[in-house]
Amino acid sequence: GENVEQHPSTLSVQEGDSAVIKCTYSDSASNYFPWYKQELGKRPQLIIDIRSNVGEKKDQRIAVTLNKTAKHFSLHITETQPEDSAVYFCAASATGDGGATNKLIFGTGTLLAVQP
Amino acid sequence: DSGVTQTPKHLITATGQRVTLRCSPRSGDLSVYWYQQSLDQGLQFLIQYYNGEERAKGNILERFSAQQFPDLHSELNLSSLELGDSALYFCASSVVADPSYEQYFGPGTRLTVT
Protein backbone atom coordinates (compact mmCIF):
# COMPACT_ATOMS: atom_id res chain seq x y z
CA GLY A 1 0.00 0.00 0.00
CA GLU A 2 0.92 3.65 0.15
CA ASN A 3 3.91 4.35 2.32
CA VAL A 4 6.02 7.28 3.48
CA GLU A 5 9.41 6.58 5.00
CA GLN A 6 11.16 9.20 7.11
CA HIS A 7 14.76 9.46 8.28
CA PRO A 8 16.36 9.92 10.68
CA SER A 9 14.12 9.00 13.59
CA THR A 10 16.16 11.21 15.93
CA LEU A 11 18.44 14.14 15.17
CA SER A 12 20.54 16.17 17.56
CA VAL A 13 22.20 19.38 16.42
CA GLN A 14 23.94 22.31 18.03
CA GLU A 15 22.16 25.63 18.08
CA GLY A 16 22.95 27.52 14.90
CA ASP A 17 23.61 24.40 12.83
CA SER A 18 21.38 23.15 10.03
CA ALA A 19 19.06 20.17 10.22
CA VAL A 20 17.85 18.02 7.34
CA ILE A 21 15.06 15.46 7.47
CA LYS A 22 14.34 13.23 4.49
CA CYS A 23 11.24 11.37 3.33
CA THR A 24 10.44 9.03 0.48
CA TYR A 25 7.00 8.14 -0.80
CA SER A 26 5.69 5.18 -2.75
CA ASP A 27 2.65 6.48 -4.64
CA SER A 28 3.91 8.18 -7.80
CA ALA A 29 0.61 10.05 -8.05
CA SER A 30 1.33 11.92 -4.81
CA ASN A 31 1.23 15.64 -5.43
CA TYR A 32 1.05 17.32 -2.03
CA PHE A 33 3.76 17.15 0.63
CA PRO A 34 3.22 18.95 3.94
CA TRP A 35 5.46 19.04 6.98
CA TYR A 36 4.00 19.19 10.46
CA LYS A 37 5.72 20.15 13.70
CA GLN A 38 4.54 18.66 16.97
CA GLU A 39 5.89 20.03 20.21
CA LEU A 40 5.77 17.84 23.28
CA GLY A 41 2.20 17.36 24.44
CA LYS A 42 0.81 19.59 21.71
CA ARG A 43 -1.07 19.17 18.46
CA PRO A 44 0.65 18.81 15.07
CA GLN A 45 0.86 22.11 13.20
CA LEU A 46 1.60 22.70 9.54
CA ILE A 47 4.90 24.54 9.05
CA ILE A 48 5.41 24.32 5.31
CA ASP A 49 4.08 22.40 2.34
CA ILE A 50 4.99 21.89 -1.29
CA ARG A 51 3.07 20.75 -4.33
CA SER A 52 4.42 18.64 -7.14
CA ASN A 53 4.57 21.50 -9.64
CA VAL A 54 7.48 23.14 -7.77
CA GLY A 55 10.85 21.81 -6.75
CA GLU A 56 11.60 24.02 -3.77
CA LYS A 57 9.83 26.31 -1.35
CA LYS A 58 11.31 28.50 1.34
CA ASP A 59 9.86 30.29 4.35
CA GLN A 60 12.44 32.15 6.43
CA ARG A 61 14.64 29.51 8.05
CA ILE A 62 12.80 26.50 6.70
CA ALA A 63 12.77 25.10 3.20
CA VAL A 64 11.44 22.01 1.49
CA THR A 65 12.79 20.39 -1.65
CA LEU A 66 11.06 17.83 -3.83
CA ASN A 67 12.56 15.34 -6.26
CA LYS A 68 9.64 13.73 -8.11
CA THR A 69 11.85 11.39 -10.12
CA ALA A 70 13.39 9.88 -7.01
CA LYS A 71 10.13 10.25 -5.06
CA HIS A 72 11.72 11.97 -2.12
CA PHE A 73 11.40 15.30 -0.37
CA SER A 74 13.35 16.95 2.40
CA LEU A 75 12.94 19.55 5.11
CA HIS A 76 15.84 21.90 5.74
CA ILE A 77 16.04 24.07 8.85
CA THR A 78 18.88 26.58 8.99
CA GLU A 79 20.24 28.47 12.00
CA THR A 80 18.44 26.12 14.36
CA GLN A 81 17.20 27.45 17.69
CA PRO A 82 16.17 25.60 20.88
CA GLU A 83 12.51 26.33 20.10
CA ASP A 84 12.87 24.24 16.93
CA SER A 85 13.10 21.17 19.18
CA ALA A 86 10.05 19.03 18.40
CA VAL A 87 8.89 16.02 16.41
CA TYR A 88 8.60 16.71 12.70
CA PHE A 89 6.34 14.66 10.46
CA CYS A 90 6.36 14.56 6.70
CA ALA A 91 3.29 13.46 4.78
CA ALA A 92 2.12 12.84 1.25
CA SER A 93 -1.21 12.73 -0.49
CA ALA A 94 -2.57 12.43 -3.99
CA THR A 95 -5.65 14.16 -5.30
CA GLY A 96 -7.87 13.38 -8.23
CA ASP A 97 -8.62 10.05 -9.77
CA GLY A 98 -5.03 9.17 -10.64
CA GLY A 99 -3.83 8.49 -7.13
CA ALA A 100 -4.53 5.70 -4.72
CA THR A 101 -3.45 7.95 -1.87
CA ASN A 102 -6.60 10.04 -1.54
CA LYS A 103 -5.62 10.66 2.04
CA LEU A 104 -2.69 12.09 3.93
CA ILE A 105 -0.11 9.43 4.77
CA PHE A 106 2.36 10.45 7.47
CA GLY A 107 5.95 9.44 8.01
CA THR A 108 6.95 8.04 11.39
CA GLY A 109 8.40 11.30 12.64
CA THR A 110 11.82 12.75 13.50
CA LEU A 111 12.62 13.92 17.00
CA LEU A 112 14.81 16.99 16.57
CA ALA A 113 16.78 18.16 19.59
CA VAL A 114 18.59 21.48 19.33
CA GLN A 115 21.30 21.74 21.96
CA PRO A 116 21.96 25.27 23.27
CA ASP B 1 -5.47 27.51 19.30
CA SER B 2 -6.53 25.91 16.01
CA GLY B 3 -10.26 26.35 16.60
CA VAL B 4 -10.80 22.58 16.63
CA THR B 5 -12.06 21.21 19.94
CA GLN B 6 -11.99 17.66 21.24
CA THR B 7 -13.54 16.13 24.31
CA PRO B 8 -12.70 14.57 26.61
CA LYS B 9 -9.04 15.45 27.04
CA HIS B 10 -8.26 12.24 28.86
CA LEU B 11 -10.11 8.95 29.07
CA ILE B 12 -9.25 5.92 31.15
CA THR B 13 -11.27 2.77 30.68
CA ALA B 14 -11.02 -0.99 30.91
CA THR B 15 -10.59 -3.61 28.25
CA GLY B 16 -13.81 -4.64 26.57
CA GLN B 17 -15.47 -1.29 27.13
CA ARG B 18 -16.79 1.21 24.60
CA VAL B 19 -16.00 4.92 24.45
CA THR B 20 -16.99 7.88 22.30
CA LEU B 21 -14.64 10.69 21.38
CA ARG B 22 -16.05 13.98 20.18
CA CYS B 23 -14.67 16.57 17.80
CA SER B 24 -15.97 19.98 16.75
CA PRO B 25 -14.31 21.38 13.63
CA ARG B 26 -13.32 24.99 13.01
CA SER B 27 -16.18 27.23 12.05
CA GLY B 28 -16.77 26.84 8.32
CA ASP B 29 -14.82 23.61 7.91
CA LEU B 30 -16.80 20.78 6.36
CA SER B 31 -14.19 18.05 6.52
CA VAL B 32 -13.19 16.10 9.62
CA TYR B 33 -10.32 13.63 9.80
CA TRP B 34 -9.53 11.19 12.61
CA TYR B 35 -5.99 10.06 13.39
CA GLN B 36 -4.50 7.67 15.92
CA GLN B 37 -1.06 8.45 17.32
CA SER B 38 0.78 5.77 19.24
CA LEU B 39 4.45 5.67 20.19
CA ASP B 40 5.44 3.03 17.68
CA GLN B 41 3.05 3.86 14.82
CA GLY B 42 3.23 7.60 14.43
CA LEU B 43 0.16 9.35 13.02
CA GLN B 44 -2.21 6.85 11.42
CA PHE B 45 -5.13 8.09 9.35
CA LEU B 46 -8.37 6.42 10.40
CA ILE B 47 -11.27 7.99 8.55
CA GLN B 48 -12.50 11.20 6.93
CA TYR B 49 -15.97 12.70 6.76
CA TYR B 50 -17.03 15.54 4.54
CA ASN B 51 -20.32 17.35 5.06
CA GLY B 52 -21.85 14.37 6.82
CA GLU B 53 -20.66 11.63 4.51
CA GLU B 54 -17.76 9.23 4.74
CA ARG B 55 -15.08 10.34 2.29
CA ALA B 56 -12.01 8.18 2.83
CA LYS B 57 -10.98 5.29 5.00
CA GLY B 58 -7.58 4.41 6.36
CA ASN B 59 -6.42 1.83 8.83
CA ILE B 60 -9.57 1.83 10.88
CA LEU B 61 -10.46 -1.34 12.73
CA GLU B 62 -13.92 -2.86 12.42
CA ARG B 63 -14.37 -2.25 16.16
CA PHE B 64 -14.12 1.48 15.45
CA SER B 65 -16.75 3.60 13.76
CA ALA B 66 -17.37 7.27 13.22
CA GLN B 67 -20.01 9.66 12.04
CA GLN B 68 -20.45 13.32 11.29
CA PHE B 69 -23.62 15.03 12.35
CA PRO B 70 -25.66 17.79 10.62
CA ASP B 71 -23.97 20.43 12.81
CA LEU B 72 -20.66 19.03 11.45
CA HIS B 73 -19.30 17.76 14.74
CA SER B 74 -17.98 14.23 14.59
CA GLU B 75 -17.78 11.30 16.96
CA LEU B 76 -15.40 8.37 16.94
CA ASN B 77 -16.72 5.26 18.64
CA LEU B 78 -14.28 2.66 19.88
CA SER B 79 -15.69 -0.63 21.12
CA SER B 80 -14.39 -3.89 22.60
CA LEU B 81 -11.34 -1.95 23.65
CA GLU B 82 -7.97 -3.64 23.87
CA LEU B 83 -4.76 -2.58 25.58
CA GLY B 84 -3.29 -1.81 22.17
CA ASP B 85 -5.94 0.84 21.55
CA SER B 86 -4.27 3.08 24.10
CA ALA B 87 -3.14 6.10 22.11
CA LEU B 88 -3.64 9.75 21.43
CA TYR B 89 -6.57 10.34 19.08
CA PHE B 90 -6.58 13.52 17.06
CA CYS B 91 -9.22 14.97 14.87
CA ALA B 92 -8.40 17.57 12.26
CA SER B 93 -10.61 19.75 10.13
CA SER B 94 -10.33 21.38 6.76
CA VAL B 95 -12.50 23.54 4.56
CA VAL B 96 -12.64 21.12 1.65
CA ALA B 97 -12.67 17.36 1.11
CA ASP B 98 -9.31 17.34 -0.68
CA PRO B 99 -6.56 16.19 1.72
CA SER B 100 -4.08 18.47 -0.03
CA TYR B 101 -5.24 21.47 1.93
CA GLU B 102 -4.11 22.41 5.40
CA GLN B 103 -5.63 20.33 8.14
CA TYR B 104 -6.05 21.96 11.53
CA PHE B 105 -5.57 19.57 14.40
CA GLY B 106 -7.42 19.54 17.67
CA PRO B 107 -5.67 19.08 21.04
CA GLY B 108 -6.31 15.33 21.04
CA THR B 109 -7.91 12.83 23.40
CA ARG B 110 -5.55 10.58 25.31
CA LEU B 111 -7.12 7.16 25.72
CA THR B 112 -5.71 4.73 28.24
CA VAL B 113 -7.09 1.20 28.28
CA THR B 114 -6.25 -0.77 31.42
mmCIF file of C-alpha atoms in Angstrom:
data_model
loop_
_atom_site.group_PDB
_atom_site.id
_atom_site.type_symbol
_atom_site.label_atom_id
_atom_site.label_comp_id
_atom_site.label_asym_id
_atom_site.label_seq_id
_atom_site.Cartn_x
_atom_site.Cartn_y
_atom_site.Cartn_z
ATOM 1 C CA GLY A 1 0.000 0.000 0.000
ATOM 2 C CA GLU A 2 0.923 3.652 0.147
ATOM 3 C CA ASN A 3 3.915 4.347 2.323
ATOM 4 C CA VAL A 4 6.019 7.282 3.483
ATOM 5 C CA GLU A 5 9.413 6.581 4.998
ATOM 6 C CA GLN A 6 11.156 9.196 7.114
ATOM 7 C CA HIS A 7 14.764 9.455 8.278
ATOM 8 C CA PRO A 8 16.361 9.918 10.677
ATOM 9 C CA SER A 9 14.123 9.003 13.593
ATOM 10 C CA THR A 10 16.161 11.214 15.926
ATOM 11 C CA LEU A 11 18.437 14.141 15.165
ATOM 12 C CA SER A 12 20.537 16.168 17.560
ATOM 13 C CA VAL A 13 22.202 19.384 16.415
ATOM 14 C CA GLN A 14 23.943 22.313 18.028
ATOM 15 C CA GLU A 15 22.156 25.629 18.084
ATOM 16 C CA GLY A 16 22.946 27.519 14.898
ATOM 17 C CA ASP A 17 23.608 24.400 12.833
ATOM 18 C CA SER A 18 21.384 23.155 10.029
ATOM 19 C CA ALA A 19 19.061 20.165 10.222
ATOM 20 C CA VAL A 20 17.854 18.024 7.343
ATOM 21 C CA ILE A 21 15.060 15.458 7.466
ATOM 22 C CA LYS A 22 14.341 13.234 4.489
ATOM 23 C CA CYS A 23 11.245 11.366 3.327
ATOM 24 C CA THR A 24 10.444 9.031 0.481
ATOM 25 C CA TYR A 25 6.996 8.135 -0.796
ATOM 26 C CA SER A 26 5.695 5.175 -2.747
ATOM 27 C CA ASP A 27 2.654 6.482 -4.644
ATOM 28 C CA SER A 28 3.912 8.177 -7.803
ATOM 29 C CA ALA A 29 0.607 10.048 -8.051
ATOM 30 C CA SER A 30 1.330 11.916 -4.810
ATOM 31 C CA ASN A 31 1.229 15.635 -5.432
ATOM 32 C CA TYR A 32 1.053 17.321 -2.034
ATOM 33 C CA PHE A 33 3.763 17.147 0.630
ATOM 34 C CA PRO A 34 3.224 18.948 3.935
ATOM 35 C CA TRP A 35 5.459 19.040 6.978
ATOM 36 C CA TYR A 36 4.002 19.194 10.463
ATOM 37 C CA LYS A 37 5.716 20.148 13.700
ATOM 38 C CA GLN A 38 4.537 18.661 16.973
ATOM 39 C CA GLU A 39 5.887 20.034 20.213
ATOM 40 C CA LEU A 40 5.775 17.843 23.282
ATOM 41 C CA GLY A 41 2.196 17.358 24.442
ATOM 42 C CA LYS A 42 0.805 19.589 21.708
ATOM 43 C CA ARG A 43 -1.066 19.166 18.461
ATOM 44 C CA PRO A 44 0.651 18.810 15.067
ATOM 45 C CA GLN A 45 0.858 22.115 13.198
ATOM 46 C CA LEU A 46 1.605 22.698 9.542
ATOM 47 C CA ILE A 47 4.900 24.540 9.049
ATOM 48 C CA ILE A 48 5.409 24.315 5.308
ATOM 49 C CA ASP A 49 4.076 22.399 2.340
ATOM 50 C CA ILE A 50 4.985 21.892 -1.292
ATOM 51 C CA ARG A 51 3.071 20.754 -4.328
ATOM 52 C CA SER A 52 4.419 18.642 -7.142
ATOM 53 C CA ASN A 53 4.566 21.502 -9.635
ATOM 54 C CA VAL A 54 7.481 23.139 -7.773
ATOM 55 C CA GLY A 55 10.855 21.807 -6.747
ATOM 56 C CA GLU A 56 11.605 24.015 -3.770
ATOM 57 C CA LYS A 57 9.831 26.313 -1.350
ATOM 58 C CA LYS A 58 11.307 28.497 1.342
ATOM 59 C CA ASP A 59 9.861 30.294 4.346
ATOM 60 C CA GLN A 60 12.437 32.145 6.428
ATOM 61 C CA ARG A 61 14.645 29.505 8.054
ATOM 62 C CA ILE A 62 12.805 26.496 6.696
ATOM 63 C CA ALA A 63 12.768 25.104 3.196
ATOM 64 C CA VAL A 64 11.445 22.013 1.494
ATOM 65 C CA THR A 65 12.792 20.390 -1.646
ATOM 66 C CA LEU A 66 11.056 17.832 -3.827
ATOM 67 C CA ASN A 67 12.559 15.338 -6.264
ATOM 68 C CA LYS A 68 9.645 13.728 -8.106
ATOM 69 C CA THR A 69 11.852 11.391 -10.116
ATOM 70 C CA ALA A 70 13.385 9.884 -7.007
ATOM 71 C CA LYS A 71 10.134 10.254 -5.060
ATOM 72 C CA HIS A 72 11.716 11.967 -2.119
ATOM 73 C CA PHE A 73 11.398 15.303 -0.372
ATOM 74 C CA SER A 74 13.351 16.946 2.397
ATOM 75 C CA LEU A 75 12.942 19.553 5.114
ATOM 76 C CA HIS A 76 15.836 21.902 5.742
ATOM 77 C CA ILE A 77 16.045 24.068 8.851
ATOM 78 C CA THR A 78 18.882 26.580 8.988
ATOM 79 C CA GLU A 79 20.244 28.468 12.003
ATOM 80 C CA THR A 80 18.438 26.120 14.362
ATOM 81 C CA GLN A 81 17.199 27.449 17.693
ATOM 82 C CA PRO A 82 16.173 25.598 20.877
ATOM 83 C CA GLU A 83 12.513 26.332 20.098
ATOM 84 C CA ASP A 84 12.871 24.241 16.928
ATOM 85 C CA SER A 85 13.101 21.168 19.181
ATOM 86 C CA ALA A 86 10.047 19.031 18.399
ATOM 87 C CA VAL A 87 8.895 16.020 16.412
ATOM 88 C CA TYR A 88 8.604 16.705 12.697
ATOM 89 C CA PHE A 89 6.336 14.662 10.457
ATOM 90 C CA CYS A 90 6.361 14.561 6.698
ATOM 91 C CA ALA A 91 3.291 13.462 4.779
ATOM 92 C CA ALA A 92 2.124 12.836 1.249
ATOM 93 C CA SER A 93 -1.209 12.733 -0.493
ATOM 94 C CA ALA A 94 -2.573 12.429 -3.988
ATOM 95 C CA THR A 95 -5.650 14.156 -5.300
ATOM 96 C CA GLY A 96 -7.871 13.380 -8.225
ATOM 97 C CA ASP A 97 -8.619 10.046 -9.772
ATOM 98 C CA GLY A 98 -5.030 9.167 -10.635
ATOM 99 C CA GLY A 99 -3.825 8.491 -7.131
ATOM 100 C CA ALA A 100 -4.531 5.705 -4.724
ATOM 101 C CA THR A 101 -3.454 7.953 -1.874
ATOM 102 C CA ASN A 102 -6.604 10.042 -1.543
ATOM 103 C CA LYS A 103 -5.623 10.657 2.038
ATOM 104 C CA LEU A 104 -2.692 12.093 3.933
ATOM 105 C CA ILE A 105 -0.105 9.435 4.766
ATOM 106 C CA PHE A 106 2.361 10.447 7.467
ATOM 107 C CA GLY A 107 5.945 9.437 8.010
ATOM 108 C CA THR A 108 6.950 8.043 11.390
ATOM 109 C CA GLY A 109 8.403 11.303 12.641
ATOM 110 C CA THR A 110 11.816 12.752 13.495
ATOM 111 C CA LEU A 111 12.620 13.924 16.996
ATOM 112 C CA LEU A 112 14.814 16.995 16.573
ATOM 113 C CA ALA A 113 16.781 18.163 19.586
ATOM 114 C CA VAL A 114 18.593 21.476 19.329
ATOM 115 C CA GLN A 115 21.296 21.742 21.960
ATOM 116 C CA PRO A 116 21.964 25.267 23.270
ATOM 117 C CA ASP B 1 -5.472 27.509 19.303
ATOM 118 C CA SER B 2 -6.531 25.909 16.014
ATOM 119 C CA GLY B 3 -10.264 26.350 16.600
ATOM 120 C CA VAL B 4 -10.799 22.581 16.633
ATOM 121 C CA THR B 5 -12.061 21.209 19.938
ATOM 122 C CA GLN B 6 -11.987 17.664 21.237
ATOM 123 C CA THR B 7 -13.539 16.129 24.308
ATOM 124 C CA PRO B 8 -12.701 14.571 26.610
ATOM 125 C CA LYS B 9 -9.045 15.449 27.042
ATOM 126 C CA HIS B 10 -8.261 12.240 28.856
ATOM 127 C CA LEU B 11 -10.111 8.949 29.073
ATOM 128 C CA ILE B 12 -9.246 5.916 31.152
ATOM 129 C CA THR B 13 -11.268 2.772 30.684
ATOM 130 C CA ALA B 14 -11.025 -0.987 30.909
ATOM 131 C CA THR B 15 -10.588 -3.611 28.249
ATOM 132 C CA GLY B 16 -13.810 -4.642 26.572
ATOM 133 C CA GLN B 17 -15.471 -1.293 27.134
ATOM 134 C CA ARG B 18 -16.794 1.214 24.595
ATOM 135 C CA VAL B 19 -15.996 4.924 24.446
ATOM 136 C CA THR B 20 -16.990 7.883 22.304
ATOM 137 C CA LEU B 21 -14.643 10.691 21.378
ATOM 138 C CA ARG B 22 -16.047 13.980 20.182
ATOM 139 C CA CYS B 23 -14.675 16.573 17.795
ATOM 140 C CA SER B 24 -15.969 19.985 16.752
ATOM 141 C CA PRO B 25 -14.312 21.385 13.630
ATOM 142 C CA ARG B 26 -13.320 24.986 13.009
ATOM 143 C CA SER B 27 -16.182 27.229 12.047
ATOM 144 C CA GLY B 28 -16.767 26.845 8.319
ATOM 145 C CA ASP B 29 -14.822 23.612 7.911
ATOM 146 C CA LEU B 30 -16.804 20.781 6.365
ATOM 147 C CA SER B 31 -14.191 18.049 6.520
ATOM 148 C CA VAL B 32 -13.195 16.100 9.617
ATOM 149 C CA TYR B 33 -10.322 13.629 9.800
ATOM 150 C CA TRP B 34 -9.532 11.191 12.610
ATOM 151 C CA TYR B 35 -5.990 10.056 13.391
ATOM 152 C CA GLN B 36 -4.504 7.671 15.922
ATOM 153 C CA GLN B 37 -1.064 8.446 17.325
ATOM 154 C CA SER B 38 0.783 5.774 19.241
ATOM 155 C CA LEU B 39 4.447 5.667 20.195
ATOM 156 C CA ASP B 40 5.445 3.030 17.683
ATOM 157 C CA GLN B 41 3.052 3.864 14.817
ATOM 158 C CA GLY B 42 3.234 7.604 14.426
ATOM 159 C CA LEU B 43 0.162 9.352 13.018
ATOM 160 C CA GLN B 44 -2.210 6.854 11.418
ATOM 161 C CA PHE B 45 -5.130 8.087 9.352
ATOM 162 C CA LEU B 46 -8.367 6.415 10.401
ATOM 163 C CA ILE B 47 -11.268 7.987 8.551
ATOM 164 C CA GLN B 48 -12.504 11.199 6.935
ATOM 165 C CA TYR B 49 -15.969 12.703 6.763
ATOM 166 C CA TYR B 50 -17.033 15.542 4.544
ATOM 167 C CA ASN B 51 -20.322 17.345 5.062
ATOM 168 C CA GLY B 52 -21.855 14.375 6.816
ATOM 169 C CA GLU B 53 -20.659 11.627 4.507
ATOM 170 C CA GLU B 54 -17.762 9.234 4.744
ATOM 171 C CA ARG B 55 -15.077 10.344 2.288
ATOM 172 C CA ALA B 56 -12.012 8.179 2.832
ATOM 173 C CA LYS B 57 -10.983 5.290 5.001
ATOM 174 C CA GLY B 58 -7.584 4.405 6.358
ATOM 175 C CA ASN B 59 -6.418 1.828 8.833
ATOM 176 C CA ILE B 60 -9.574 1.829 10.877
ATOM 177 C CA LEU B 61 -10.457 -1.340 12.732
ATOM 178 C CA GLU B 62 -13.921 -2.863 12.424
ATOM 179 C CA ARG B 63 -14.372 -2.248 16.164
ATOM 180 C CA PHE B 64 -14.123 1.479 15.447
ATOM 181 C CA SER B 65 -16.752 3.599 13.762
ATOM 182 C CA ALA B 66 -17.371 7.271 13.218
ATOM 183 C CA GLN B 67 -20.008 9.661 12.036
ATOM 184 C CA GLN B 68 -20.447 13.318 11.289
ATOM 185 C CA PHE B 69 -23.622 15.035 12.351
ATOM 186 C CA PRO B 70 -25.660 17.791 10.625
ATOM 187 C CA ASP B 71 -23.975 20.431 12.810
ATOM 188 C CA LEU B 72 -20.656 19.027 11.448
ATOM 189 C CA HIS B 73 -19.304 17.760 14.740
ATOM 190 C CA SER B 74 -17.979 14.234 14.587
ATOM 191 C CA GLU B 75 -17.782 11.297 16.960
ATOM 192 C CA LEU B 76 -15.398 8.372 16.937
ATOM 193 C CA ASN B 77 -16.721 5.264 18.638
ATOM 194 C CA LEU B 78 -14.281 2.665 19.881
ATOM 195 C CA SER B 79 -15.685 -0.633 21.123
ATOM 196 C CA SER B 80 -14.385 -3.889 22.597
ATOM 197 C CA LEU B 81 -11.339 -1.948 23.651
ATOM 198 C CA GLU B 82 -7.971 -3.642 23.874
ATOM 199 C CA LEU B 83 -4.765 -2.576 25.578
ATOM 200 C CA GLY B 84 -3.290 -1.806 22.167
ATOM 201 C CA ASP B 85 -5.942 0.841 21.549
ATOM 202 C CA SER B 86 -4.269 3.078 24.105
ATOM 203 C CA ALA B 87 -3.140 6.101 22.107
ATOM 204 C CA LEU B 88 -3.641 9.755 21.430
ATOM 205 C CA TYR B 89 -6.575 10.338 19.078
ATOM 206 C CA PHE B 90 -6.576 13.524 17.056
ATOM 207 C CA CYS B 91 -9.218 14.971 14.874
ATOM 208 C CA ALA B 92 -8.403 17.566 12.255
ATOM 209 C CA SER B 93 -10.606 19.752 10.129
ATOM 210 C CA SER B 94 -10.334 21.377 6.763
ATOM 211 C CA VAL B 95 -12.502 23.535 4.559
ATOM 212 C CA VAL B 96 -12.637 21.116 1.651
ATOM 213 C CA ALA B 97 -12.670 17.359 1.112
ATOM 214 C CA ASP B 98 -9.313 17.343 -0.681
ATOM 215 C CA PRO B 99 -6.562 16.188 1.723
ATOM 216 C CA SER B 100 -4.076 18.469 -0.028
ATOM 217 C CA TYR B 101 -5.241 21.474 1.927
ATOM 218 C CA GLU B 102 -4.111 22.414 5.397
ATOM 219 C CA GLN B 103 -5.627 20.329 8.136
ATOM 220 C CA TYR B 104 -6.047 21.955 11.533
ATOM 221 C CA PHE B 105 -5.571 19.567 14.403
ATOM 222 C CA GLY B 106 -7.425 19.538 17.674
ATOM 223 C CA PRO B 107 -5.668 19.081 21.036
ATOM 224 C CA GLY B 108 -6.312 15.334 21.041
ATOM 225 C CA THR B 109 -7.908 12.826 23.396
ATOM 226 C CA ARG B 110 -5.550 10.584 25.306
ATOM 227 C CA LEU B 111 -7.121 7.162 25.722
ATOM 228 C CA THR B 112 -5.711 4.734 28.244
ATOM 229 C CA VAL B 113 -7.087 1.200 28.279
ATOM 230 C CA THR B 114 -6.253 -0.772 31.419
#
